[in-house]
Tab-separated table of C-alpha atoms and ligand atoms in Angstrom:
chain	number	residue	atom	x	y	z
I	1	UNK	CA	38.008	-20.392	42.966
I	2	UNK	CA	38.211	-17.665	40.353
I	3	UNK	CA	36.650	-18.397	37.015
I	4	UNK	CA	39.923	-18.911	35.172
I	5	UNK	CA	42.020	-20.977	37.637
I	6	UNK	CA	41.438	-24.123	35.566
I	7	UNK	CA	42.571	-22.382	32.420
I	8	UNK	CA	45.568	-23.718	30.542
I	9	UNK	CA	46.423	-23.226	26.883
I	10	UNK	CA	45.515	-26.393	25.021
I	11	UNK	CA	47.579	-28.433	22.589
I	12	UNK	CA	46.306	-31.232	20.335
I	13	UNK	CA	46.756	-33.870	23.079
I	14	UNK	CA	45.014	-31.913	25.840
I	15	UNK	CA	42.244	-30.836	23.421
I	16	UNK	CA	41.677	-34.512	22.521
I	17	UNK	CA	41.320	-35.237	26.249
I	18	UNK	CA	38.869	-32.348	26.802
I	19	UNK	CA	36.719	-33.377	23.821
I	20	UNK	CA	36.681	-37.022	24.838
I	21	UNK	CA	34.857	-36.016	28.057
I	22	UNK	CA	31.992	-34.400	26.088
I	23	UNK	CA	29.497	-37.054	24.919
I	24	UNK	CA	27.723	-34.914	22.328
I	25	UNK	CA	31.026	-34.050	20.645
I	26	UNK	CA	32.473	-37.572	20.792
I	27	UNK	CA	29.235	-38.814	19.186
I	28	UNK	CA	29.587	-36.197	16.468
I	29	UNK	CA	33.212	-37.149	15.727
I	30	UNK	CA	32.649	-40.914	15.974
I	31	UNK	CA	35.262	-43.633	16.537
I	32	UNK	CA	37.565	-43.346	19.543
I	33	UNK	CA	39.659	-40.271	20.468
I	34	UNK	CA	42.779	-41.873	18.992
I	35	UNK	CA	40.983	-41.954	15.609
I	36	UNK	CA	40.565	-38.173	15.556
I	37	UNK	CA	42.791	-35.995	13.427
I	38	UNK	CA	43.515	-32.653	15.139
I	39	UNK	CA	45.098	-29.915	13.044
I	40	UNK	CA	46.043	-26.471	14.339
I	41	UNK	CA	44.970	-23.791	11.848
I	42	UNK	CA	45.427	-20.610	13.928
I	43	UNK	CA	45.964	-17.711	11.542
I	44	UNK	CA	44.053	-14.817	13.119
I	45	UNK	CA	45.723	-12.258	15.357
I	46	UNK	CA	44.306	-13.386	18.694
I	47	UNK	CA	43.436	-17.035	19.331
I	48	UNK	CA	44.361	-20.686	18.873
I	49	UNK	CA	42.143	-22.634	16.465
I	50	UNK	CA	42.048	-26.371	15.681
I	51	UNK	CA	40.015	-28.413	13.214
I	52	UNK	CA	39.098	-31.875	14.456
I	53	UNK	CA	37.997	-34.692	12.139
I	54	UNK	CA	36.677	-38.060	13.237
I	55	UNK	CA	35.291	-41.025	11.316
I	56	UNK	CA	31.764	-39.590	11.296
I	57	UNK	CA	32.070	-35.830	11.703
I	58	UNK	CA	34.148	-32.738	12.364
I	59	UNK	CA	34.283	-29.592	14.501
I	60	UNK	CA	36.253	-26.399	15.036
I	61	UNK	CA	37.714	-25.540	18.465
I	62	UNK	CA	38.871	-22.034	19.331
I	63	UNK	CA	40.588	-21.013	22.579
I	64	UNK	CA	41.528	-17.584	23.930
I	65	UNK	CA	45.188	-17.071	24.801
I	66	UNK	CA	46.289	-14.790	27.644
I	67	UNK	CA	47.933	-12.559	25.043
I	68	UNK	CA	47.585	-11.491	21.418
I	69	UNK	CA	48.583	-14.647	19.474
I	70	UNK	CA	50.815	-12.770	17.060
I	71	UNK	CA	52.459	-10.727	19.862
I	72	UNK	CA	52.882	-12.639	23.164
I	73	UNK	CA	54.164	-9.475	24.891
I	74	UNK	CA	50.703	-7.889	24.389
I	75	UNK	CA	48.879	-9.375	27.398
I	76	UNK	CA	45.120	-9.773	27.280
I	77	UNK	CA	42.287	-11.157	29.459
I	78	UNK	CA	40.711	-14.408	28.301
I	79	UNK	CA	37.042	-13.457	28.123
I	80	UNK	CA	36.806	-12.829	24.359
I	81	UNK	CA	35.497	-16.320	23.528
I	82	UNK	CA	32.755	-15.786	26.132
I	83	UNK	CA	31.514	-12.827	24.080
I	84	UNK	CA	31.912	-14.719	20.824
I	85	UNK	CA	29.856	-17.637	22.208
I	86	UNK	CA	27.087	-15.295	23.413
I	87	UNK	CA	27.087	-13.396	20.112
I	88	UNK	CA	26.748	-16.649	18.191
I	89	UNK	CA	23.869	-17.768	20.391
I	90	UNK	CA	22.165	-14.367	20.051
I	91	UNK	CA	22.302	-14.180	16.252
I	92	UNK	CA	21.908	-17.865	15.303
I	93	UNK	CA	18.087	-17.764	15.585
I	94	UNK	CA	18.027	-14.624	13.381
I	95	UNK	CA	20.398	-15.791	10.636
I	96	UNK	CA	20.578	-19.588	11.128
I	97	UNK	CA	21.926	-20.292	7.653
I	98	UNK	CA	24.678	-17.668	7.895
I	99	UNK	CA	26.646	-18.663	11.030
I	100	UNK	CA	28.353	-21.944	11.992
I	101	UNK	CA	26.401	-24.175	14.349
I	102	UNK	CA	27.230	-23.559	18.039
I	103	UNK	CA	28.270	-26.833	19.684
I	104	UNK	CA	29.857	-26.125	23.076
I	105	UNK	CA	31.453	-23.480	25.298
I	106	UNK	CA	33.740	-24.163	28.271
I	107	UNK	CA	33.910	-21.021	30.447
I	108	UNK	CA	36.935	-22.286	32.413
I	109	UNK	CA	39.069	-23.067	29.386
I	110	UNK	CA	37.543	-20.242	27.305
I	111	UNK	CA	37.067	-22.861	24.615
I	112	UNK	CA	34.392	-22.415	21.946
I	113	UNK	CA	33.413	-25.340	19.721
I	114	UNK	CA	31.446	-24.861	16.496
I	115	UNK	CA	30.817	-26.677	13.256
I	116	UNK	CA	33.888	-26.981	11.045
I	117	UNK	CA	33.952	-24.939	7.833
I	118	UNK	CA	37.036	-26.450	6.243
I	119	UNK	CA	35.279	-26.811	2.908
I	120	UNK	CA	35.100	-22.989	2.885
I	121	UNK	CA	37.653	-20.245	2.143
I	122	UNK	CA	37.690	-16.746	3.597
I	123	UNK	CA	35.988	-14.073	1.524
I	124	UNK	CA	39.418	-12.371	1.354
I	125	UNK	CA	40.767	-15.471	-0.375
I	126	UNK	CA	37.702	-15.772	-2.640
I	127	UNK	CA	38.127	-12.127	-3.706
I	128	UNK	CA	41.773	-12.689	-4.570
I	129	UNK	CA	40.782	-15.789	-6.592
I	130	UNK	CA	38.567	-13.537	-8.709
I	131	UNK	CA	35.095	-14.781	-7.731
I	132	UNK	CA	32.086	-12.586	-8.461
I	133	UNK	CA	31.571	-10.850	-5.094
I	134	UNK	CA	27.943	-9.825	-5.764
I	135	UNK	CA	26.111	-12.867	-4.262
I	136	UNK	CA	28.187	-12.723	-1.068
I	137	UNK	CA	27.769	-8.948	-0.788
I	138	UNK	CA	23.987	-9.287	-1.083
I	139	UNK	CA	24.015	-12.066	1.484
I	140	UNK	CA	26.070	-10.009	3.946
I	141	UNK	CA	23.612	-7.130	3.404
I	142	UNK	CA	20.832	-9.481	4.520
I	143	UNK	CA	22.966	-10.815	7.369
I	144	UNK	CA	23.656	-7.369	8.845
I	145	UNK	CA	20.053	-6.218	8.307
I	146	UNK	CA	18.549	-9.222	10.109
I	147	UNK	CA	21.088	-9.533	12.894
I	148	UNK	CA	20.960	-5.817	13.710
I	149	UNK	CA	17.269	-5.074	13.156
I	150	UNK	CA	16.136	-7.839	15.505
I	151	UNK	CA	18.615	-6.874	18.221
I	152	UNK	CA	17.769	-3.160	17.925
I	153	UNK	CA	15.218	-1.155	19.903
I	154	UNK	CA	12.839	-1.520	16.955
I	155	UNK	CA	13.185	-5.283	16.671
I	156	UNK	CA	11.507	-6.305	19.925
I	157	UNK	CA	10.574	-5.131	23.399
I	158	UNK	CA	13.133	-2.644	24.741
I	159	UNK	CA	14.131	-5.082	27.481
I	160	UNK	CA	15.798	-7.358	24.857
I	161	UNK	CA	18.197	-4.696	23.616
I	162	UNK	CA	18.762	-3.420	27.175
I	163	UNK	CA	19.907	-6.921	28.222
I	164	UNK	CA	22.241	-7.206	25.220
I	165	UNK	CA	23.630	-3.746	25.898
I	166	UNK	CA	24.267	-4.655	29.521
I	167	UNK	CA	26.102	-7.910	28.701
I	168	UNK	CA	28.091	-6.810	25.663
I	169	UNK	CA	29.186	-3.531	27.299
I	170	UNK	CA	31.465	-5.863	29.260
I	171	UNK	CA	33.485	-6.640	26.135
I	172	UNK	CA	35.832	-3.795	26.970
I	173	UNK	CA	39.034	-5.672	26.133
I	174	UNK	CA	38.260	-6.087	22.467
I	175	UNK	CA	36.381	-2.794	22.209
I	176	UNK	CA	39.598	-1.189	23.488
I	177	UNK	CA	41.436	-2.754	20.521
I	178	UNK	CA	38.865	-1.289	18.122
I	179	UNK	CA	38.980	2.108	19.806
I	180	UNK	CA	42.781	2.208	19.636
I	181	UNK	CA	43.524	0.435	16.364
I	182	UNK	CA	40.583	1.587	14.227
I	183	UNK	CA	39.404	4.871	15.717
I	184	UNK	CA	42.560	6.506	17.130
I	185	UNK	CA	46.080	5.280	16.307
I	186	UNK	CA	46.130	6.025	12.549
I	187	UNK	CA	45.543	9.737	13.261
I	188	UNK	CA	48.727	10.354	15.231
I	189	UNK	CA	52.233	8.974	15.505
I	190	UNK	CA	52.052	5.619	17.245
I	191	UNK	CA	54.749	2.944	17.510
I	192	UNK	CA	52.282	0.251	16.390
I	193	UNK	CA	51.601	2.018	13.063
I	194	UNK	CA	53.415	0.882	9.919
I	195	UNK	CA	52.855	1.496	6.196
I	196	UNK	CA	54.339	1.347	2.724
I	197	UNK	CA	56.855	4.217	2.251
I	198	UNK	CA	54.829	5.510	-0.738
I	199	UNK	CA	52.035	6.435	1.708
I	200	UNK	CA	54.188	8.832	3.766
I	201	UNK	CA	52.653	12.132	2.459
I	202	UNK	CA	49.117	10.841	3.083
I	203	UNK	CA	50.043	9.601	6.558
I	204	UNK	CA	51.382	13.068	7.262
I	205	UNK	CA	47.976	14.448	6.229
I	206	UNK	CA	46.158	11.946	8.494
I	207	UNK	CA	48.242	13.139	11.424
I	208	UNK	CA	47.760	16.851	10.868
I	209	UNK	CA	44.643	17.762	8.830
I	210	UNK	CA	42.006	19.469	11.036
I	211	UNK	CA	39.129	18.436	8.705
I	212	UNK	CA	40.115	14.791	9.064
I	213	UNK	CA	40.469	15.091	12.830
I	214	UNK	CA	37.028	16.681	13.066
I	215	UNK	CA	35.522	13.723	11.160
I	216	UNK	CA	37.419	11.226	13.315
I	217	UNK	CA	35.978	12.835	16.463
I	218	UNK	CA	32.472	12.643	14.961
I	219	UNK	CA	32.842	8.937	14.092
I	220	UNK	CA	34.297	8.203	17.540
I	221	UNK	CA	31.259	9.863	19.055
I	222	UNK	CA	28.956	7.699	16.887
I	223	UNK	CA	30.807	4.547	17.971
I	224	UNK	CA	30.525	5.343	21.673
I	225	UNK	CA	27.056	6.873	21.828
I	226	UNK	CA	24.927	5.296	19.079
I	227	UNK	CA	23.796	2.172	20.941
I	228	UNK	CA	21.608	0.922	18.117
I	229	UNK	CA	21.940	-2.869	17.913
I	230	UNK	CA	24.162	-5.880	18.578
I	231	UNK	CA	27.107	-5.725	16.184
I	232	UNK	CA	29.551	-8.368	15.010
I	233	UNK	CA	32.198	-5.707	15.574
I	234	UNK	CA	34.899	-6.978	13.167
I	235	UNK	CA	33.024	-7.819	9.963
I	236	UNK	CA	35.900	-7.688	7.492
I	237	UNK	CA	36.320	-10.203	4.673
I	238	UNK	CA	38.466	-12.476	6.885
I	239	UNK	CA	35.472	-12.988	9.214
I	240	UNK	CA	33.370	-14.373	6.348
I	241	UNK	CA	33.763	-17.957	5.179
I	242	UNK	CA	32.558	-18.750	1.671
I	243	UNK	CA	31.397	-22.214	0.636
I	244	UNK	CA	29.183	-23.804	-1.982
I	245	UNK	CA	26.066	-22.709	-0.102
I	246	UNK	CA	27.173	-19.117	0.359
I	247	UNK	CA	28.613	-17.205	3.301
I	248	UNK	CA	29.002	-18.053	6.964
I	249	UNK	CA	30.037	-15.296	9.388
I	250	UNK	CA	32.555	-16.263	12.090
I	251	UNK	CA	34.681	-14.596	14.775
I	252	UNK	CA	32.105	-12.530	16.677
I	253	UNK	CA	34.545	-11.895	19.529
I	254	UNK	CA	34.494	-8.105	18.982
I	255	UNK	CA	30.707	-8.035	19.429
I	256	UNK	CA	29.260	-4.979	21.141
I	257	UNK	CA	26.161	-2.798	20.996
I	258	UNK	CA	26.870	0.117	18.683
I	259	UNK	CA	26.000	1.900	15.415
I	260	UNK	CA	24.698	-0.423	12.689
I	261	UNK	CA	26.812	1.445	10.126
I	262	UNK	CA	29.917	0.138	11.885
I	263	UNK	CA	29.315	-3.445	10.706
I	264	UNK	CA	28.314	-2.175	7.253
I	265	UNK	CA	31.437	0.004	7.110
I	266	UNK	CA	33.811	-2.846	8.025
I	267	UNK	CA	32.387	-4.950	5.205
I	268	UNK	CA	32.389	-2.134	2.643
I	269	UNK	CA	36.017	-1.368	3.550
I	270	UNK	CA	37.020	-4.905	2.554
I	271	UNK	CA	35.386	-4.373	-0.837
I	272	UNK	CA	37.196	-1.043	-1.238
I	273	UNK	CA	40.561	-2.569	-0.314
I	274	UNK	CA	40.046	-5.514	-2.593
I	275	UNK	CA	38.952	-3.298	-5.493
I	276	UNK	CA	42.076	-1.138	-5.255
I	277	UNK	CA	44.225	-4.286	-5.021
I	278	UNK	CA	42.595	-5.742	-8.158
I	279	UNK	CA	44.848	-6.661	-11.097
I	280	UNK	CA	42.699	-4.886	-13.734
I	281	UNK	CA	40.441	-1.860	-14.109
I	282	UNK	CA	37.462	-4.054	-14.994
I	283	UNK	CA	37.899	-6.156	-11.851
I	284	UNK	CA	38.238	-2.969	-9.778
I	285	UNK	CA	34.976	-1.635	-11.217
I	286	UNK	CA	33.193	-4.939	-10.702
I	287	UNK	CA	34.092	-4.948	-6.999
I	288	UNK	CA	33.316	-1.232	-6.512
I	289	UNK	CA	29.899	-1.751	-8.128
I	290	UNK	CA	29.232	-4.502	-5.580
I	291	UNK	CA	29.248	-1.905	-2.803
I	292	UNK	CA	25.908	-0.518	-4.050
I	293	UNK	CA	24.486	-4.045	-4.321
I	294	UNK	CA	25.440	-4.690	-0.704
I	295	UNK	CA	23.803	-1.440	0.365
I	296	UNK	CA	20.625	-2.102	-1.587
I	297	UNK	CA	20.323	-5.584	-0.103
I	298	UNK	CA	20.925	-4.220	3.406
I	299	UNK	CA	18.326	-1.432	3.079
I	300	UNK	CA	15.655	-3.581	1.442
I	301	UNK	CA	16.026	-6.352	4.034
I	302	UNK	CA	16.178	-3.915	6.952
I	303	UNK	CA	12.992	-2.104	5.853
I	304	UNK	CA	11.275	-5.387	5.084
I	305	UNK	CA	12.054	-6.789	8.525
I	306	UNK	CA	10.764	-3.519	9.988
I	307	UNK	CA	7.439	-3.759	8.138
I	308	UNK	CA	6.860	-7.460	8.582
I	309	UNK	CA	8.290	-8.206	12.007
I	310	UNK	CA	5.500	-9.336	14.303
I	311	UNK	CA	7.561	-8.875	17.478
I	312	UNK	CA	6.101	-6.437	19.976
I	313	UNK	CA	8.251	-3.300	19.852
I	314	UNK	CA	8.262	-0.115	21.875
I	315	UNK	CA	9.899	2.076	19.228
I	316	UNK	CA	7.760	2.750	16.144
I	317	UNK	CA	5.018	0.647	17.705
I	318	UNK	CA	2.360	-1.423	16.004
I	319	UNK	CA	-0.331	1.279	15.904
I	320	UNK	CA	1.872	3.250	13.480
I	321	UNK	CA	2.343	0.286	11.117
I	322	UNK	CA	-1.401	-0.128	10.775
I	323	UNK	CA	-2.455	3.468	10.252
I	324	UNK	CA	0.396	5.709	9.173
I	325	UNK	CA	2.442	4.161	6.402
I	326	UNK	CA	3.808	7.537	5.287
I	327	UNK	CA	5.232	8.140	8.744
I	328	UNK	CA	6.850	4.694	8.734
I	329	UNK	CA	8.445	5.476	5.381
I	330	UNK	CA	9.733	8.816	6.664
I	331	UNK	CA	11.291	7.078	9.666
I	332	UNK	CA	12.823	4.396	7.466
I	333	UNK	CA	14.370	7.007	5.185
I	334	UNK	CA	15.801	8.947	8.131
I	335	UNK	CA	17.201	5.812	9.743
I	336	UNK	CA	18.671	4.389	6.541
I	337	UNK	CA	20.288	7.752	5.723
I	338	UNK	CA	21.908	7.788	9.146
I	339	UNK	CA	23.163	4.201	8.789
I	340	UNK	CA	24.473	5.002	5.305
I	341	UNK	CA	26.347	8.067	6.573
I	342	UNK	CA	27.908	5.980	9.369
I	343	UNK	CA	28.771	3.236	6.860
I	344	UNK	CA	30.757	5.683	4.728
I	345	UNK	CA	32.625	7.166	7.703
I	346	UNK	CA	33.523	3.832	9.296
I	347	UNK	CA	34.446	2.283	5.930
I	348	UNK	CA	36.920	5.115	5.368
I	349	UNK	CA	38.438	4.624	8.823
I	350	UNK	CA	38.734	0.850	8.353
I	351	UNK	CA	40.522	1.299	5.012
I	352	UNK	CA	42.848	3.856	6.598
I	353	UNK	CA	43.779	1.618	9.517
I	354	UNK	CA	44.317	-1.444	7.293
I	355	UNK	CA	46.865	0.557	5.282
I	356	UNK	CA	48.565	2.667	7.954
I	357	UNK	CA	47.845	1.107	11.366
I	358	UNK	CA	48.841	-2.077	13.222
I	359	UNK	CA	46.744	-4.797	11.590
I	360	UNK	CA	46.966	-4.882	7.813
I	361	UNK	CA	45.203	-7.319	5.464
I	362	UNK	CA	46.439	-9.621	2.728
I	363	UNK	CA	44.554	-7.951	-0.146
I	364	UNK	CA	47.686	-6.351	-1.646
I	365	UNK	CA	50.104	-9.192	-0.811
I	366	UNK	CA	50.409	-10.555	-4.352
I	367	UNK	CA	51.449	-7.253	-5.931
I	368	UNK	CA	55.073	-6.326	-6.671
I	369	UNK	CA	56.288	-3.722	-4.196
I	370	UNK	CA	56.164	-0.618	-6.440
I	371	UNK	CA	52.666	-1.435	-7.711
I	372	UNK	CA	51.557	-2.212	-4.163
I	373	UNK	CA	52.694	1.299	-3.124
I	374	UNK	CA	50.808	2.894	-6.042
I	375	UNK	CA	47.573	0.973	-5.539
I	376	UNK	CA	47.604	1.438	-1.776
I	377	UNK	CA	48.160	5.163	-2.388
I	378	UNK	CA	45.003	5.262	-4.523
I	379	UNK	CA	42.994	3.348	-1.919
I	380	UNK	CA	44.199	5.588	0.881
I	381	UNK	CA	43.487	8.751	-1.145
I	382	UNK	CA	39.939	7.501	-1.768
I	383	UNK	CA	39.392	6.828	1.947
I	384	UNK	CA	40.836	10.218	2.886
I	385	UNK	CA	38.449	11.933	0.451
I	386	UNK	CA	35.531	10.176	2.120
I	387	UNK	CA	36.661	11.065	5.623
I	388	UNK	CA	37.568	14.664	4.772
I	389	UNK	CA	33.997	15.460	3.742
I	390	UNK	CA	31.527	13.246	5.596
I	391	UNK	CA	28.534	15.081	4.122
I	392	UNK	CA	29.544	14.180	0.564
I	393	UNK	CA	30.815	10.676	1.459
I	394	UNK	CA	27.560	8.658	1.122
I	395	UNK	CA	26.946	9.894	-2.406
I	396	UNK	CA	30.540	9.214	-3.405
I	397	UNK	CA	30.401	5.676	-2.050
I	398	UNK	CA	26.832	4.823	-3.111
I	399	UNK	CA	26.140	6.758	-6.332
I	400	UNK	CA	22.999	4.657	-6.911
I	401	UNK	CA	20.764	5.626	-3.996
I	402	UNK	CA	18.361	2.889	-2.874
I	403	UNK	CA	14.761	4.075	-2.759
I	404	UNK	CA	12.696	3.186	0.298
I	405	UNK	CA	9.744	1.324	-1.260
J	1	SR1	C1	45.419	-7.143	18.031
J	1	SR1	S1	44.041	-7.584	17.108
J	1	SR1	C2	44.192	-6.754	15.606
J	1	SR1	C3	43.005	-6.878	14.728
J	1	SR1	O1	42.707	-8.244	14.487
J	1	SR1	C4	41.313	-8.460	14.610
J	1	SR1	O2	40.801	-9.281	13.610
J	1	SR1	C5	40.681	-7.089	14.598
J	1	SR1	O3	40.426	-6.641	13.287
J	1	SR1	C6	41.732	-6.295	15.278
J	1	SR1	O4	41.611	-4.905	15.059
J	2	MG	MG1	38.980	-12.254	13.774
């Protein structure tokens, strides 16, 4: 029997049946299956998602479909929830308060069950409601620092990262989406691309400017060859749920081993997009300023984990930490500069694809059409400036450089 012969797309009735056979989940929900309220809330591009409430508890169930949810003609293998489940299990011990609790995974149905976050909103939504983004940005800085440092070659014995690299290299289906949609399609004519008509001259530049194409090739090379740590792989503001106790990161289905600056760049891009979509100059500046706070929090946490981790590591080993603090600091500076440079390059590419590629975001949705064109033009110009000169990009994006203490 192949692994997926028992697969069938679930509906509320068949999901109720599946859950009722799982004692730990029935105990969590309480009552009898007929007491449970099951509500489909799928709104991402790829999967089906339901929230289930019972008399004593709740959960979230997510199932892969054999195609892209928003485009059934775009066929796709089912294994993405397998990678999401493994990512969640890998990072939960590192950032336990910043991911939903893992409850169950069914490898035949490709069904992942986690705690329900229905008292949360996405960070995209929170940004559009005008919340102060600083606490969440600092928290995501800590999240990326901890989840990447401890899955990197520095965070433990090399065998740990080698095992992660081996497993997550198999996530080729979703990495293919990233490679096409983020790293390639916006830089040439592609039928999937679409954009506001006001962006036409800039799109023309993206398709033809040799300086931009040189930078794109460099960032592609970083994505493929910098196998630094386990990444979330799609850390935009829609993958972050915000509640009273802060942020919870979801949707790790694009997880892969790659450059740490990729996760940082995805997050920074959401701040850039949201700042250019803001209804006032002061709100724009508030959000842009948050980018430096994110970066400072990331760097401080990353260096702190480096200095205080007691895991045995084969890169920058323990004898250096005891005797040669200056050398540690030099290495930290070099590494943080490299991550910062990658952050700027990937942030620019994420902004560009969200404005000119296949998968846009809702940041600009509330603006009247003419204003939307103008503000998207400004955002795209900013991203193009970053990508056109990668050497100058970090300083432009992070004018307040974080010192390595
Ligand atoms: C076909 S999937 C399009 C986008 O949705 C996901 O959230 C990723 O960002 C992907 O690039
Ligand atoms: Mg997603």
